[in-house]
Amino acid sequence: MKVTVAVVTYKRAWALPFSLASIASQTRKPDEVVVVLKPSGDGSEEVISKFVSQLPIRLIVQREGNVTDAVQLAIDNARAI
């Protein structure tokens, strides 16, 4: 069984280290981590880049839409399902 973790974020750079560290510390590592980011200039990209060596992150940038659209975008781009 393959495991995909989806993370949707907007203006939450302060919370990302906790979320990504939690994912990285799991006994069963995910096969992929799909991060859908709506750019906000809060430094989220830098936080994500610090975890690329620990997790198989695929970053998807969402330019338009709401949180429901972001979740659907993550599902549509998950390869491990």
mmCIF file as gemmi writes it, N, C-alpha and C atoms, coordinates in Angstrom:
data_model
loop_
_atom_site.group_PDB
_atom_site.id
_atom_site.type_symbol
_atom_site.label_atom_id
_atom_site.label_alt_id
_atom_site.label_comp_id
_atom_site.label_asym_id
_atom_site.label_entity_id
_atom_site.label_seq_id
_atom_site.pdbx_PDB_ins_code
_atom_site.Cartn_x
_atom_site.Cartn_y
_atom_site.Cartn_z
_atom_site.occupancy
_atom_site.B_iso_or_equiv
_atom_site.pdbx_formal_charge
_atom_site.auth_seq_id
_atom_site.auth_asym_id
_atom_site.pdbx_PDB_model_num
ATOM 1 N N . MET Axp A 1 ? 0.834 -1.168 0 1 0 ? 1 A 1
ATOM 2 C CA . MET Axp A 1 ? 0 0 0 1 0 ? 1 A 1
ATOM 3 C C . MET Axp A 1 ? 0.889 1.246 0 1 0 ? 1 A 1
ATOM 4 N N . LYS Axp A 2 ? 0.524 2.2 -0.826 1 0 ? 2 A 1
ATOM 5 C CA . LYS Axp A 2 ? 1.251 3.466 -0.875 1 0 ? 2 A 1
ATOM 6 C C . LYS Axp A 2 ? 0.48 4.514 -0.079 1 0 ? 2 A 1
ATOM 7 N N . VAL Axp A 3 ? 1.227 5.429 0.493 1 0 ? 3 A 1
ATOM 8 C CA . VAL Axp A 3 ? 0.632 6.461 1.333 1 0 ? 3 A 1
ATOM 9 C C . VAL Axp A 3 ? 0.98 7.837 0.788 1 0 ? 3 A 1
ATOM 10 N N . THR Axp A 4 ? -0.058 8.659 0.617 1 0 ? 4 A 1
ATOM 11 C CA . THR Axp A 4 ? 0.11 10.052 0.236 1 0 ? 4 A 1
ATOM 12 C C . THR Axp A 4 ? -0.42 10.919 1.36 1 0 ? 4 A 1
ATOM 13 N N . VAL Axp A 5 ? 0.338 11.947 1.707 1 0 ? 5 A 1
ATOM 14 C CA . VAL Axp A 5 ? -0.117 12.939 2.676 1 0 ? 5 A 1
ATOM 15 C C . VAL Axp A 5 ? -0.326 14.233 1.913 1 0 ? 5 A 1
ATOM 16 N N . ALA Axp A 6 ? -1.487 14.842 2.105 1 0 ? 6 A 1
ATOM 17 C CA . ALA Axp A 6 ? -1.787 16.119 1.459 1 0 ? 6 A 1
ATOM 18 C C . ALA Axp A 6 ? -1.767 17.227 2.515 1 0 ? 6 A 1
ATOM 19 N N . VAL Axp A 7 ? -1.058 18.306 2.188 1 0 ? 7 A 1
ATOM 20 C CA . VAL Axp A 7 ? -0.998 19.475 3.057 1 0 ? 7 A 1
ATOM 21 C C . VAL Axp A 7 ? -1.426 20.669 2.213 1 0 ? 7 A 1
ATOM 22 N N . VAL Axp A 8 ? -2.427 21.386 2.697 1 0 ? 8 A 1
ATOM 23 C CA . VAL Axp A 8 ? -2.913 22.585 2.015 1 0 ? 8 A 1
ATOM 24 C C . VAL Axp A 8 ? -2.601 23.76 2.928 1 0 ? 8 A 1
ATOM 25 N N . THR Axp A 9 ? -1.946 24.796 2.372 1 0 ? 9 A 1
ATOM 26 C CA . THR Axp A 9 ? -1.536 25.9 3.233 1 0 ? 9 A 1
ATOM 27 C C . THR Axp A 9 ? -1.675 27.26 2.549 1 0 ? 9 A 1
ATOM 28 N N . TYR Axp A 10 ? -2.029 28.24 3.377 1 0 ? 10 A 1
ATOM 29 C CA . TYR Axp A 10 ? -2.117 29.634 2.95 1 0 ? 10 A 1
ATOM 30 C C . TYR Axp A 10 ? -1.924 30.499 4.192 1 0 ? 10 A 1
ATOM 31 N N . LYS Axp A 11 ? -0.896 31.291 4.191 1 0 ? 11 A 1
ATOM 32 C CA . LYS Axp A 11 ? -0.566 32.173 5.318 1 0 ? 11 A 1
ATOM 33 C C . LYS Axp A 11 ? -0.387 31.403 6.62 1 0 ? 11 A 1
ATOM 34 N N . ARG Axp A 12 ? 0.312 30.283 6.55 1 0 ? 12 A 1
ATOM 35 C CA . ARG Axp A 12 ? 0.537 29.471 7.74 1 0 ? 12 A 1
ATOM 36 C C . ARG Axp A 12 ? 1.996 29.015 7.849 1 0 ? 12 A 1
ATOM 37 N N . ALA Axp A 13 ? 2.915 29.883 7.483 1 0 ? 13 A 1
ATOM 38 C CA . ALA Axp A 13 ? 4.34 29.518 7.568 1 0 ? 13 A 1
ATOM 39 C C . ALA Axp A 13 ? 4.721 29.134 8.994 1 0 ? 13 A 1
ATOM 40 N N . TRP Axp A 14 ? 4.1 29.749 9.972 1 0 ? 14 A 1
ATOM 41 C CA . TRP Axp A 14 ? 4.408 29.463 11.369 1 0 ? 14 A 1
ATOM 42 C C . TRP Axp A 14 ? 4.008 28.033 11.76 1 0 ? 14 A 1
ATOM 43 N N . ALA Axp A 15 ? 2.997 27.464 11.117 1 0 ? 15 A 1
ATOM 44 C CA . ALA Axp A 15 ? 2.502 26.127 11.467 1 0 ? 15 A 1
ATOM 45 C C . ALA Axp A 15 ? 3.163 25.02 10.642 1 0 ? 15 A 1
ATOM 46 N N . LEU Axp A 16 ? 3.683 25.341 9.493 1 0 ? 16 A 1
ATOM 47 C CA . LEU Axp A 16 ? 4.258 24.326 8.603 1 0 ? 16 A 1
ATOM 48 C C . LEU Axp A 16 ? 5.377 23.502 9.229 1 0 ? 16 A 1
ATOM 49 N N . PRO Axp A 17 ? 6.31 24.09 9.982 1 0 ? 17 A 1
ATOM 50 C CA . PRO Axp A 17 ? 7.359 23.259 10.566 1 0 ? 17 A 1
ATOM 51 C C . PRO Axp A 17 ? 6.803 22.159 11.47 1 0 ? 17 A 1
ATOM 52 N N . PHE Axp A 18 ? 5.752 22.467 12.223 1 0 ? 18 A 1
ATOM 53 C CA . PHE Axp A 18 ? 5.145 21.474 13.103 1 0 ? 18 A 1
ATOM 54 C C . PHE Axp A 18 ? 4.493 20.357 12.299 1 0 ? 18 A 1
ATOM 55 N N . SER Axp A 19 ? 3.76 20.736 11.248 1 0 ? 19 A 1
ATOM 56 C CA . SER Axp A 19 ? 3.074 19.744 10.418 1 0 ? 19 A 1
ATOM 57 C C . SER Axp A 19 ? 4.06 18.849 9.683 1 0 ? 19 A 1
ATOM 58 N N . LEU Axp A 20 ? 5.046 19.446 9.049 1 0 ? 20 A 1
ATOM 59 C CA . LEU Axp A 20 ? 6.003 18.662 8.27 1 0 ? 20 A 1
ATOM 60 C C . LEU Axp A 20 ? 6.911 17.818 9.17 1 0 ? 20 A 1
ATOM 61 N N . ALA Axp A 21 ? 7.288 18.343 10.331 1 0 ? 21 A 1
ATOM 62 C CA . ALA Axp A 21 ? 8.098 17.556 11.267 1 0 ? 21 A 1
ATOM 63 C C . ALA Axp A 21 ? 7.301 16.362 11.786 1 0 ? 21 A 1
ATOM 64 N N . SER Axp A 22 ? 6.029 16.556 12.009 1 0 ? 22 A 1
ATOM 65 C CA . SER Axp A 22 ? 5.179 15.453 12.458 1 0 ? 22 A 1
ATOM 66 C C . SER Axp A 22 ? 5.088 14.368 11.398 1 0 ? 22 A 1
ATOM 67 N N . ILE Axp A 23 ? 4.937 14.77 10.163 1 0 ? 23 A 1
ATOM 68 C CA . ILE Axp A 23 ? 4.888 13.803 9.058 1 0 ? 23 A 1
ATOM 69 C C . ILE Axp A 23 ? 6.218 13.059 8.962 1 0 ? 23 A 1
ATOM 70 N N . ALA Axp A 24 ? 7.314 13.787 9.081 1 0 ? 24 A 1
ATOM 71 C CA . ALA Axp A 24 ? 8.647 13.176 8.964 1 0 ? 24 A 1
ATOM 72 C C . ALA Axp A 24 ? 8.952 12.213 10.108 1 0 ? 24 A 1
ATOM 73 N N . SER Axp A 25 ? 8.317 12.398 11.253 1 0 ? 25 A 1
ATOM 74 C CA . SER Axp A 25 ? 8.617 11.56 12.417 1 0 ? 25 A 1
ATOM 75 C C . SER Axp A 25 ? 7.773 10.285 12.491 1 0 ? 25 A 1
ATOM 76 N N . GLN Axp A 26 ? 6.876 10.089 11.566 1 0 ? 26 A 1
ATOM 77 C CA . GLN Axp A 26 ? 6.014 8.907 11.595 1 0 ? 26 A 1
ATOM 78 C C . GLN Axp A 26 ? 6.822 7.635 11.347 1 0 ? 26 A 1
ATOM 79 N N . THR Axp A 27 ? 6.391 6.549 11.954 1 0 ? 27 A 1
ATOM 80 C CA . THR Axp A 27 ? 7.049 5.26 11.758 1 0 ? 27 A 1
ATOM 81 C C . THR Axp A 27 ? 6.962 4.842 10.302 1 0 ? 27 A 1
ATOM 82 N N . ARG Axp A 28 ? 5.801 4.977 9.719 1 0 ? 28 A 1
ATOM 83 C CA . ARG Axp A 28 ? 5.592 4.664 8.297 1 0 ? 28 A 1
ATOM 84 C C . ARG Axp A 28 ? 5.706 5.959 7.52 1 0 ? 28 A 1
ATOM 85 N N . LYS Axp A 29 ? 6.804 6.095 6.792 1 0 ? 29 A 1
ATOM 86 C CA . LYS Axp A 29 ? 7.016 7.309 5.997 1 0 ? 29 A 1
ATOM 87 C C . LYS Axp A 29 ? 6.085 7.297 4.788 1 0 ? 29 A 1
ATOM 88 N N . PRO Axp A 30 ? 5.563 8.454 4.414 1 0 ? 30 A 1
ATOM 89 C CA . PRO Axp A 30 ? 4.701 8.508 3.229 1 0 ? 30 A 1
ATOM 90 C C . PRO Axp A 30 ? 5.517 8.333 1.959 1 0 ? 30 A 1
ATOM 91 N N . ASP Axp A 31 ? 4.863 7.828 0.929 1 0 ? 31 A 1
ATOM 92 C CA . ASP Axp A 31 ? 5.506 7.702 -0.376 1 0 ? 31 A 1
ATOM 93 C C . ASP Axp A 31 ? 5.604 9.057 -1.066 1 0 ? 31 A 1
ATOM 94 N N . GLU Axp A 32 ? 4.712 9.952 -0.694 1 0 ? 32 A 1
ATOM 95 C CA . GLU Axp A 32 ? 4.768 11.32 -1.219 1 0 ? 32 A 1
ATOM 96 C C . GLU Axp A 32 ? 4.017 12.25 -0.281 1 0 ? 32 A 1
ATOM 97 N N . VAL Axp A 33 ? 4.434 13.501 -0.286 1 0 ? 33 A 1
ATOM 98 C CA . VAL Axp A 33 ? 3.742 14.555 0.439 1 0 ? 33 A 1
ATOM 99 C C . VAL Axp A 33 ? 3.4 15.616 -0.595 1 0 ? 33 A 1
ATOM 100 N N . VAL Axp A 34 ? 2.125 15.773 -0.865 1 0 ? 34 A 1
ATOM 101 C CA . VAL Axp A 34 ? 1.667 16.77 -1.827 1 0 ? 34 A 1
ATOM 102 C C . VAL Axp A 34 ? 1.32 18.029 -1.039 1 0 ? 34 A 1
ATOM 103 N N . VAL Axp A 35 ? 2.071 19.091 -1.282 1 0 ? 35 A 1
ATOM 104 C CA . VAL Axp A 35 ? 1.821 20.36 -0.608 1 0 ? 35 A 1
ATOM 105 C C . VAL Axp A 35 ? 1.228 21.322 -1.628 1 0 ? 35 A 1
ATOM 106 N N . VAL Axp A 36 ? 0.004 21.771 -1.358 1 0 ? 36 A 1
ATOM 107 C CA . VAL Axp A 36 ? -0.634 22.771 -2.21 1 0 ? 36 A 1
ATOM 108 C C . VAL Axp A 36 ? -0.51 24.097 -1.475 1 0 ? 36 A 1
ATOM 109 N N . LEU Axp A 37 ? 0.173 25.024 -2.11 1 0 ? 37 A 1
ATOM 110 C CA . LEU Axp A 37 ? 0.486 26.311 -1.503 1 0 ? 37 A 1
ATOM 111 C C . LEU Axp A 37 ? -0.147 27.43 -2.316 1 0 ? 37 A 1
ATOM 112 N N . LYS Axp A 38 ? -0.913 28.259 -1.636 1 0 ? 38 A 1
ATOM 113 C CA . LYS Axp A 38 ? -1.39 29.493 -2.255 1 0 ? 38 A 1
ATOM 114 C C . LYS Axp A 38 ? -0.424 30.576 -1.782 1 0 ? 38 A 1
ATOM 115 N N . PRO Axp A 39 ? 0.394 31.131 -2.674 1 0 ? 39 A 1
ATOM 116 C CA . PRO Axp A 39 ? 1.432 32.079 -2.264 1 0 ? 39 A 1
ATOM 117 C C . PRO Axp A 39 ? 0.869 33.272 -1.495 1 0 ? 39 A 1
ATOM 118 N N . SER Axp A 40 ? 1.552 33.604 -0.401 1 0 ? 40 A 1
ATOM 119 C CA . SER Axp A 40 ? 1.106 34.732 0.412 1 0 ? 40 A 1
ATOM 120 C C . SER Axp A 40 ? 2.271 35.626 0.839 1 0 ? 40 A 1
ATOM 121 N N . GLY Axp A 41 ? 3.495 35.211 0.512 1 0 ? 41 A 1
ATOM 122 C CA . GLY Axp A 41 ? 4.657 36.012 0.882 1 0 ? 41 A 1
ATOM 123 C C . GLY Axp A 41 ? 5.026 35.903 2.35 1 0 ? 41 A 1
ATOM 124 N N . ASP Axp A 42 ? 4.537 34.865 3.026 1 0 ? 42 A 1
ATOM 125 C CA . ASP Axp A 42 ? 4.808 34.726 4.45 1 0 ? 42 A 1
ATOM 126 C C . ASP Axp A 42 ? 6.009 33.832 4.762 1 0 ? 42 A 1
ATOM 127 N N . GLY Axp A 43 ? 6.706 33.349 3.749 1 0 ? 43 A 1
ATOM 128 C CA . GLY Axp A 43 ? 7.876 32.518 3.961 1 0 ? 43 A 1
ATOM 129 C C . GLY Axp A 43 ? 7.606 31.025 3.935 1 0 ? 43 A 1
ATOM 130 N N . SER Axp A 44 ? 6.421 30.64 3.521 1 0 ? 44 A 1
ATOM 131 C CA . SER Axp A 44 ? 6.071 29.212 3.465 1 0 ? 44 A 1
ATOM 132 C C . SER Axp A 44 ? 7 28.429 2.554 1 0 ? 44 A 1
ATOM 133 N N . GLU Axp A 45 ? 7.386 29.02 1.437 1 0 ? 45 A 1
ATOM 134 C CA . GLU Axp A 45 ? 8.262 28.328 0.494 1 0 ? 45 A 1
ATOM 135 C C . GLU Axp A 45 ? 9.595 27.969 1.138 1 0 ? 45 A 1
ATOM 136 N N . GLU Axp A 46 ? 10.137 28.87 1.943 1 0 ? 46 A 1
ATOM 137 C CA . GLU Axp A 46 ? 11.406 28.614 2.609 1 0 ? 46 A 1
ATOM 138 C C . GLU Axp A 46 ? 11.269 27.489 3.635 1 0 ? 46 A 1
ATOM 139 N N . VAL Axp A 47 ? 10.162 27.478 4.352 1 0 ? 47 A 1
ATOM 140 C CA . VAL Axp A 47 ? 9.922 26.416 5.333 1 0 ? 47 A 1
ATOM 141 C C . VAL Axp A 47 ? 9.844 25.068 4.626 1 0 ? 47 A 1
ATOM 142 N N . ILE Axp A 48 ? 9.106 25.011 3.544 1 0 ? 48 A 1
ATOM 143 C CA . ILE Axp A 48 ? 8.952 23.765 2.785 1 0 ? 48 A 1
ATOM 144 C C . ILE Axp A 48 ? 10.306 23.289 2.269 1 0 ? 48 A 1
ATOM 145 N N . SER Axp A 49 ? 11.118 24.199 1.772 1 0 ? 49 A 1
ATOM 146 C CA . SER Axp A 49 ? 12.419 23.816 1.207 1 0 ? 49 A 1
ATOM 147 C C . SER Axp A 49 ? 13.334 23.172 2.251 1 0 ? 49 A 1
ATOM 148 N N . LYS Axp A 50 ? 13.15 23.495 3.514 1 0 ? 50 A 1
ATOM 149 C CA . LYS Axp A 50 ? 13.971 22.902 4.576 1 0 ? 50 A 1
ATOM 150 C C . LYS Axp A 50 ? 13.631 21.426 4.815 1 0 ? 50 A 1
ATOM 151 N N . PHE Axp A 51 ? 12.476 20.986 4.362 1 0 ? 51 A 1
ATOM 152 C CA . PHE Axp A 51 ? 12.047 19.61 4.588 1 0 ? 51 A 1
ATOM 153 C C . PHE Axp A 51 ? 12.197 18.717 3.357 1 0 ? 51 A 1
ATOM 154 N N . VAL Axp A 52 ? 12.644 19.262 2.258 1 0 ? 52 A 1
ATOM 155 C CA . VAL Axp A 52 ? 12.767 18.49 1.017 1 0 ? 52 A 1
ATOM 156 C C . VAL Axp A 52 ? 13.737 17.319 1.169 1 0 ? 52 A 1
ATOM 157 N N . SER Axp A 53 ? 14.754 17.465 1.993 1 0 ? 53 A 1
ATOM 158 C CA . SER Axp A 53 ? 15.708 16.365 2.182 1 0 ? 53 A 1
ATOM 159 C C . SER Axp A 53 ? 15.152 15.266 3.093 1 0 ? 53 A 1
ATOM 160 N N . GLN Axp A 54 ? 14.121 15.578 3.858 1 0 ? 54 A 1
ATOM 161 C CA . GLN Axp A 54 ? 13.542 14.606 4.79 1 0 ? 54 A 1
ATOM 162 C C . GLN Axp A 54 ? 12.295 13.916 4.253 1 0 ? 54 A 1
ATOM 163 N N . LEU Axp A 55 ? 11.597 14.588 3.358 1 0 ? 55 A 1
ATOM 164 C CA . LEU Axp A 55 ? 10.315 14.088 2.865 1 0 ? 55 A 1
ATOM 165 C C . LEU Axp A 55 ? 10.252 14.176 1.344 1 0 ? 55 A 1
ATOM 166 N N . PRO Axp A 56 ? 9.525 13.243 0.711 1 0 ? 56 A 1
ATOM 167 C CA . PRO Axp A 56 ? 9.336 13.317 -0.748 1 0 ? 56 A 1
ATOM 168 C C . PRO Axp A 56 ? 8.225 14.323 -1.092 1 0 ? 56 A 1
ATOM 169 N N . ILE Axp A 57 ? 8.569 15.599 -1.015 1 0 ? 57 A 1
ATOM 170 C CA . ILE Axp A 57 ? 7.581 16.678 -1.197 1 0 ? 57 A 1
ATOM 171 C C . ILE Axp A 57 ? 7.43 17.027 -2.666 1 0 ? 57 A 1
ATOM 172 N N . ARG Axp A 58 ? 6.169 17.145 -3.077 1 0 ? 58 A 1
ATOM 173 C CA . ARG Axp A 58 ? 5.837 17.713 -4.386 1 0 ? 58 A 1
ATOM 174 C C . ARG Axp A 58 ? 5.044 18.978 -4.119 1 0 ? 58 A 1
ATOM 175 N N . LEU Axp A 59 ? 5.588 20.108 -4.506 1 0 ? 59 A 1
ATOM 176 C CA . LEU Axp A 59 ? 4.951 21.4 -4.266 1 0 ? 59 A 1
ATOM 177 C C . LEU Axp A 59 ? 4.103 21.79 -5.463 1 0 ? 59 A 1
ATOM 178 N N . ILE Axp A 60 ? 2.858 22.121 -5.188 1 0 ? 60 A 1
ATOM 179 C CA . ILE Axp A 60 ? 1.945 22.579 -6.224 1 0 ? 60 A 1
ATOM 180 C C . ILE Axp A 60 ? 1.474 23.972 -5.814 1 0 ? 60 A 1
ATOM 181 N N . VAL Axp A 61 ? 1.64 24.93 -6.69 1 0 ? 61 A 1
ATOM 182 C CA . VAL Axp A 61 ? 1.255 26.305 -6.406 1 0 ? 61 A 1
ATOM 183 C C . VAL Axp A 61 ? -0.145 26.544 -6.951 1 0 ? 61 A 1
ATOM 184 N N . GLN Axp A 62 ? -1.024 27.014 -6.08 1 0 ? 62 A 1
ATOM 185 C CA . GLN Axp A 62 ? -2.41 27.321 -6.444 1 0 ? 62 A 1
ATOM 186 C C . GLN Axp A 62 ? -2.536 28.837 -6.57 1 0 ? 62 A 1
ATOM 187 N N . ARG Axp A 63 ? -2.787 29.312 -7.75 1 0 ? 63 A 1
ATOM 188 C CA . ARG Axp A 63 ? -2.887 30.762 -7.979 1 0 ? 63 A 1
ATOM 189 C C . ARG Axp A 63 ? -4.281 31.305 -7.662 1 0 ? 63 A 1
ATOM 190 N N . GLU Axp A 64 ? -5.306 30.517 -7.939 1 0 ? 64 A 1
ATOM 191 C CA . GLU Axp A 64 ? -6.686 30.97 -7.725 1 0 ? 64 A 1
ATOM 192 C C . GLU Axp A 64 ? -7.484 29.868 -7.052 1 0 ? 64 A 1
ATOM 193 N N . GLY Axp A 65 ? -8.582 30.254 -6.429 1 0 ? 65 A 1
ATOM 194 C CA . GLY Axp A 65 ? -9.477 29.277 -5.837 1 0 ? 65 A 1
ATOM 195 C C . GLY Axp A 65 ? -9.475 29.336 -4.325 1 0 ? 65 A 1
ATOM 196 N N . ASN Axp A 66 ? -10.341 28.51 -3.742 1 0 ? 66 A 1
ATOM 197 C CA . ASN Axp A 66 ? -10.49 28.475 -2.293 1 0 ? 66 A 1
ATOM 198 C C . ASN Axp A 66 ? -9.899 27.179 -1.739 1 0 ? 66 A 1
ATOM 199 N N . VAL Axp A 67 ? -10.143 26.928 -0.461 1 0 ? 67 A 1
ATOM 200 C CA . VAL Axp A 67 ? -9.556 25.758 0.189 1 0 ? 67 A 1
ATOM 201 C C . VAL Axp A 67 ? -10.107 24.456 -0.388 1 0 ? 67 A 1
ATOM 202 N N . THR Axp A 68 ? -11.37 24.451 -0.764 1 0 ? 68 A 1
ATOM 203 C CA . THR Axp A 68 ? -11.947 23.248 -1.378 1 0 ? 68 A 1
ATOM 204 C C . THR Axp A 68 ? -11.252 22.939 -2.695 1 0 ? 68 A 1
ATOM 205 N N . ASP Axp A 69 ? -10.978 23.969 -3.475 1 0 ? 69 A 1
ATOM 206 C CA . ASP Axp A 69 ? -10.242 23.786 -4.727 1 0 ? 69 A 1
ATOM 207 C C . ASP Axp A 69 ? -8.827 23.26 -4.459 1 0 ? 69 A 1
ATOM 208 N N . ALA Axp A 70 ? -8.212 23.747 -3.385 1 0 ? 70 A 1
ATOM 209 C CA . ALA Axp A 70 ? -6.853 23.309 -3.044 1 0 ? 70 A 1
ATOM 210 C C . ALA Axp A 70 ? -6.831 21.83 -2.661 1 0 ? 70 A 1
ATOM 211 N N . VAL Axp A 71 ? -7.825 21.398 -1.888 1 0 ? 71 A 1
ATOM 212 C CA . VAL Axp A 71 ? -7.902 19.985 -1.511 1 0 ? 71 A 1
ATOM 213 C C . VAL Axp A 71 ? -8.105 19.124 -2.751 1 0 ? 71 A 1
ATOM 214 N N . GLN Axp A 72 ? -8.978 19.551 -3.634 1 0 ? 72 A 1
ATOM 215 C CA . GLN Axp A 72 ? -9.213 18.802 -4.864 1 0 ? 72 A 1
ATOM 216 C C . GLN Axp A 72 ? -7.953 18.752 -5.725 1 0 ? 72 A 1
ATOM 217 N N . LEU Axp A 73 ? -7.212 19.846 -5.75 1 0 ? 73 A 1
ATOM 218 C CA . LEU Axp A 73 ? -5.952 19.888 -6.497 1 0 ? 73 A 1
ATOM 219 C C . LEU Axp A 73 ? -4.954 18.879 -5.93 1 0 ? 73 A 1
ATOM 220 N N . ALA Axp A 74 ? -4.9 18.777 -4.611 1 0 ? 74 A 1
ATOM 221 C CA . ALA Axp A 74 ? -4.007 17.801 -3.973 1 0 ? 74 A 1
ATOM 222 C C . ALA Axp A 74 ? -4.424 16.388 -4.334 1 0 ? 74 A 1
ATOM 223 N N . ILE Axp A 75 ? -5.706 16.094 -4.282 1 0 ? 75 A 1
ATOM 224 C CA . ILE Axp A 75 ? -6.198 14.76 -4.628 1 0 ? 75 A 1
ATOM 225 C C . ILE Axp A 75 ? -5.899 14.439 -6.084 1 0 ? 75 A 1
ATOM 226 N N . ASP Axp A 76 ? -6.148 15.396 -6.952 1 0 ? 76 A 1
ATOM 227 C CA . ASP Axp A 76 ? -5.905 15.188 -8.382 1 0 ? 76 A 1
ATOM 228 C C . ASP Axp A 76 ? -4.439 14.928 -8.702 1 0 ? 76 A 1
ATOM 229 N N . ASN Axp A 77 ? -3.548 15.455 -7.868 1 0 ? 77 A 1
ATOM 230 C CA . ASN Axp A 77 ? -2.108 15.315 -8.126 1 0 ? 77 A 1
ATOM 231 C C . ASN Axp A 77 ? -1.438 14.225 -7.316 1 0 ? 77 A 1
ATOM 232 N N . ALA Axp A 78 ? -2.196 13.522 -6.512 1 0 ? 78 A 1
ATOM 233 C CA . ALA Axp A 78 ? -1.62 12.423 -5.725 1 0 ? 78 A 1
ATOM 234 C C . ALA Axp A 78 ? -1.328 11.246 -6.647 1 0 ? 78 A 1
ATOM 235 N N . ARG Axp A 79 ? -0.12 10.745 -6.547 1 0 ? 79 A 1
ATOM 236 C CA . ARG Axp A 79 ? 0.292 9.626 -7.401 1 0 ? 79 A 1
ATOM 237 C C . ARG Axp A 79 ? 0.176 8.288 -6.682 1 0 ? 79 A 1
ATOM 238 N N . ALA Axp A 80 ? 0.185 8.3 -5.358 1 0 ? 80 A 1
ATOM 239 C CA . ALA Axp A 80 ? 0.215 7.051 -4.602 1 0 ? 80 A 1
ATOM 240 C C . ALA Axp A 80 ? -1.168 6.467 -4.349 1 0 ? 80 A 1
ATOM 241 N N . ILE Axp A 81 ? -2.205 7.125 -4.801 1 0 ? 81 A 1
ATOM 242 C CA . ILE Axp A 81 ? -3.562 6.609 -4.556 1 0 ? 81 A 1
ATOM 243 C C . ILE Axp A 81 ? -3.858 5.498 -5.553 1 0 ? 81 A 1
